[in-house]
XYZ file of C-alpha atoms in Angstrom:
255
model
C -8.172 22.983 -11.968
C -8.848 19.268 -12.034
C -9.931 17.935 -8.666
C -8.209 15.037 -6.941
C -10.110 11.781 -6.528
C -10.609 9.837 -3.295
C -11.161 6.162 -4.108
C -12.033 3.439 -1.606
C -10.725 0.047 -2.701
C -12.677 -3.114 -1.974
C -10.840 -6.433 -2.290
C -13.462 -9.144 -2.865
C -12.858 -12.801 -2.063
C -15.666 -15.365 -2.170
C -18.272 -12.602 -2.144
C -16.869 -10.765 0.892
C -14.679 -7.687 1.204
C -11.336 -8.573 2.777
C -8.124 -6.734 3.652
C -4.617 -7.942 4.306
C -1.177 -6.528 5.004
C 1.293 -6.804 2.123
C -1.070 -9.288 0.455
C -1.153 -11.668 3.460
C -3.444 -12.560 6.376
C -6.714 -11.400 4.837
C -9.572 -10.634 7.213
C -13.225 -10.153 6.338
C -14.330 -6.544 6.681
C -17.830 -6.561 5.231
C -20.334 -7.048 2.449
C -19.401 -5.415 -0.883
C -22.879 -4.070 -1.622
C -23.352 -2.534 1.831
C -19.886 -1.003 1.837
C -20.335 0.328 -1.697
C -23.605 2.016 -0.729
C -21.953 3.498 2.356
C -19.068 4.997 0.390
C -21.411 6.298 -2.280
C -23.476 8.096 0.356
C -20.290 9.525 1.867
C -19.374 11.099 -1.502
C -16.438 8.969 -2.520
C -15.456 9.928 -6.059
C -15.454 6.354 -7.325
C -14.863 2.781 -6.166
C -12.522 0.025 -7.249
C -13.362 -3.648 -6.765
C -10.637 -6.274 -6.997
C -11.737 -9.898 -7.161
C -8.348 -10.791 -5.727
C -8.337 -14.558 -6.247
C -9.525 -14.555 -9.852
C -6.097 -14.293 -11.444
C -4.566 -16.527 -8.793
C -7.022 -19.320 -9.537
C -7.115 -18.544 -13.289
C -10.789 -17.607 -13.059
C -12.730 -14.561 -14.186
C -14.413 -12.114 -11.864
C -17.862 -13.251 -10.737
C -20.621 -11.224 -12.369
C -23.219 -11.937 -9.696
C -22.548 -8.919 -7.490
C -21.595 -6.333 -10.133
C -25.154 -5.476 -11.172
C -26.187 -5.267 -7.506
C -23.440 -2.698 -6.974
C -24.596 -0.690 -9.993
C -28.163 -0.665 -8.674
C -27.118 0.621 -5.249
C -24.644 3.430 -5.943
C -24.576 6.604 -8.007
C -20.830 7.000 -8.479
C -18.497 5.385 -11.057
C -16.861 2.078 -10.248
C -14.141 -0.093 -11.713
C -13.894 -3.890 -11.601
C -10.793 -6.079 -11.787
C -10.126 -9.782 -11.582
C -9.124 -12.234 -14.278
C -10.563 -10.181 -17.160
C -8.614 -11.899 -19.926
C -10.558 -11.098 -23.077
C -12.979 -8.722 -24.784
C -15.966 -10.973 -24.030
C -15.446 -10.851 -20.263
C -14.770 -7.116 -20.298
C -17.996 -6.576 -22.239
C -19.952 -8.631 -19.682
C -18.526 -6.626 -16.779
C -19.294 -3.289 -18.438
C -22.750 -4.480 -19.488
C -23.548 -5.373 -15.870
C -22.933 -1.747 -14.899
C -19.233 -1.182 -14.272
C -17.804 2.031 -15.723
C -14.262 0.722 -16.181
C -12.370 -2.546 -16.243
C -8.942 -2.954 -14.738
C -6.424 -5.571 -15.787
C -3.142 -6.470 -14.163
C -1.805 -10.016 -14.629
C -3.807 -10.499 -17.886
C -2.058 -7.419 -19.315
C 1.341 -8.847 -18.388
C 0.531 -12.226 -19.904
C -0.986 -10.682 -23.048
C 0.006 -7.011 -23.574
C -1.975 -6.893 -26.821
C -5.131 -7.155 -24.701
C -4.599 -3.531 -23.630
C -4.733 -2.371 -27.232
C -7.762 -4.537 -28.006
C -9.691 -3.205 -25.009
C -8.849 0.410 -25.823
C -9.932 0.015 -29.446
C -13.157 -1.750 -28.490
C -14.356 0.299 -25.520
C -12.201 3.437 -25.559
C -9.181 4.189 -23.394
C -11.371 5.864 -20.780
C -12.696 2.410 -19.830
C -9.287 0.740 -19.564
C -7.345 0.848 -16.299
C -4.033 -0.929 -15.837
C -3.162 -2.052 -12.335
C 0.553 -2.394 -11.626
C 1.919 -4.114 -8.524
C 5.384 -2.645 -8.052
C 7.946 -3.980 -5.585
C 11.247 -2.409 -4.562
C 13.836 -5.189 -4.394
C 16.601 -3.022 -2.867
C 17.867 -2.184 -6.359
C 14.962 -1.381 -8.672
C 11.198 -1.099 -8.824
C 9.980 -4.272 -10.516
C 6.569 -5.593 -11.543
C 4.908 -8.594 -9.891
C 1.937 -10.655 -11.067
C -0.711 -12.874 -9.432
C -0.321 -10.965 -6.178
C -3.606 -12.145 -4.662
C -1.648 -14.847 -2.854
C 1.939 -15.047 -1.646
C 2.086 -18.580 -3.062
C 1.248 -17.494 -6.606
C 3.049 -14.151 -6.674
C 6.040 -13.844 -8.966
C 8.367 -11.243 -10.443
C 7.673 -10.868 -14.141
C 11.034 -9.520 -15.307
C 9.782 -6.028 -16.091
C 11.010 -2.725 -14.728
C 8.073 -0.684 -13.406
C 9.035 2.474 -15.278
C 9.329 0.630 -18.591
C 6.009 -1.156 -18.069
C 4.230 2.139 -17.355
C 5.547 3.550 -20.634
C 4.453 0.458 -22.549
C 0.911 0.227 -21.189
C 0.135 3.861 -21.927
C 1.591 3.497 -25.428
C -0.760 0.543 -25.909
C -3.818 2.616 -25.005
C -4.292 2.488 -21.229
C -6.503 5.324 -20.057
C -5.438 5.234 -16.421
C -2.811 3.562 -14.232
C -3.186 2.427 -10.640
C 0.271 2.004 -9.148
C 0.193 -0.231 -6.104
C 3.410 0.098 -4.117
C 3.663 -3.391 -2.660
C 6.185 -2.545 0.042
C 3.665 -0.103 1.524
C 0.482 -2.150 1.133
C -1.602 -2.164 4.309
C 1.154 -0.847 6.594
C -0.399 2.641 6.961
C 2.939 4.471 6.910
C 2.225 6.611 3.871
C 2.349 6.269 0.110
C 5.647 5.686 -1.674
C 6.095 9.355 -2.562
C 9.432 8.915 -4.324
C 8.295 6.090 -6.586
C 5.048 7.828 -7.467
C 6.871 11.086 -8.273
C 9.265 9.164 -10.512
C 6.397 7.462 -12.343
C 4.527 10.767 -12.639
C 7.394 12.090 -14.764
C 6.672 9.543 -17.514
C 2.978 8.864 -16.955
C 0.850 10.982 -19.302
C -2.491 9.443 -18.300
C -4.241 9.754 -14.922
C -2.126 8.153 -12.186
C -3.718 6.713 -9.052
C -1.655 6.049 -5.919
C -2.259 2.847 -3.986
C -0.676 1.317 -0.916
C 0.166 2.883 2.440
C -2.529 5.368 3.466
C -2.831 5.625 7.247
C -3.716 9.223 8.051
C -4.982 12.382 6.405
C -1.507 13.848 5.976
C -0.523 10.919 3.739
C -3.139 11.999 1.217
C -1.938 15.588 1.350
C 1.668 14.545 0.677
C 0.869 12.246 -2.220
C -1.210 14.918 -3.932
C 1.168 17.821 -3.321
C 4.517 16.080 -3.792
C 3.784 13.253 -6.234
C 1.024 15.125 -8.082
C -1.110 12.023 -8.592
C -4.673 12.348 -9.864
C -6.260 10.156 -7.245
C -5.506 8.224 -4.078
C -6.829 4.765 -3.433
C -7.130 3.390 0.107
C -8.822 0.551 1.934
C -8.088 -0.056 5.628
C -8.455 3.554 6.774
C -11.951 3.663 5.297
C -13.058 0.120 6.136
C -11.970 0.515 9.766
C -13.516 4.001 10.052
C -10.159 5.580 10.905
C -10.904 8.424 8.503
C -14.240 9.377 6.973
C -14.346 10.582 3.399
C -16.090 13.813 4.413
C -13.457 14.482 7.065
C -10.671 13.792 4.584
C -12.114 16.045 1.890
C -12.621 18.907 4.348
C -9.008 18.532 5.472
C -7.700 18.511 1.900
C -9.701 21.614 1.020
C -8.061 23.420 3.942
C -4.703 22.354 2.501
C -5.636 24.071 -0.792
C -6.074 20.753 -2.598
C -9.017 20.661 -4.969
C -11.523 17.894 -4.248
C -15.061 17.260 -5.399
C -17.827 18.207 -3.007
């Protein structure tokens, strides 16, 4: 049985880890290198770093801290933020990242997904999708690092998931925007719907507030991993505590 992954998410802005609620009111929560080392020691399965203002400001992720992260942890990590071409992806991977994640660049240039998969292999290519429920449908948004830049791209979430995996995505992180930072639980219904068409690993993002939320998203939505930020940054739940709880719930996790 494949084990479920627990993935702390670190949003990086100007070299600091920040966290907001529904993409607003970001507060500084710490240093990325120190937090990465902490989560590595606590046996997180992997880490995801989002340079959240890169796509907003049409910049690429800064390379300065990526190698420092690689030197200080012994678990896989993924980097996202304005990675718009093969050259930048190669630089990020060369500095020590195990995967690159693209979101807005994939929307603006879907062919980039195929190019990345052919160049580095699908296992290195993660597609982040920011999905918003507009009272009618689940739709995709881009440039979500700021409420001023955010916009609806005219794509249905389900259709976009099908397209990105057909183009070679090796993994999808579905961020349910309506739940981001509110700690009321993952969007179980949306994730279960996406699971039906998603043939690659699916990672849940947005809404974790307590241990039971992880149990529900694994058991009901059958996702491969759960990404969370605030509950870990604010020490509401430790990774060891969470894994012990999930094991008692008969959910396979890595020791």
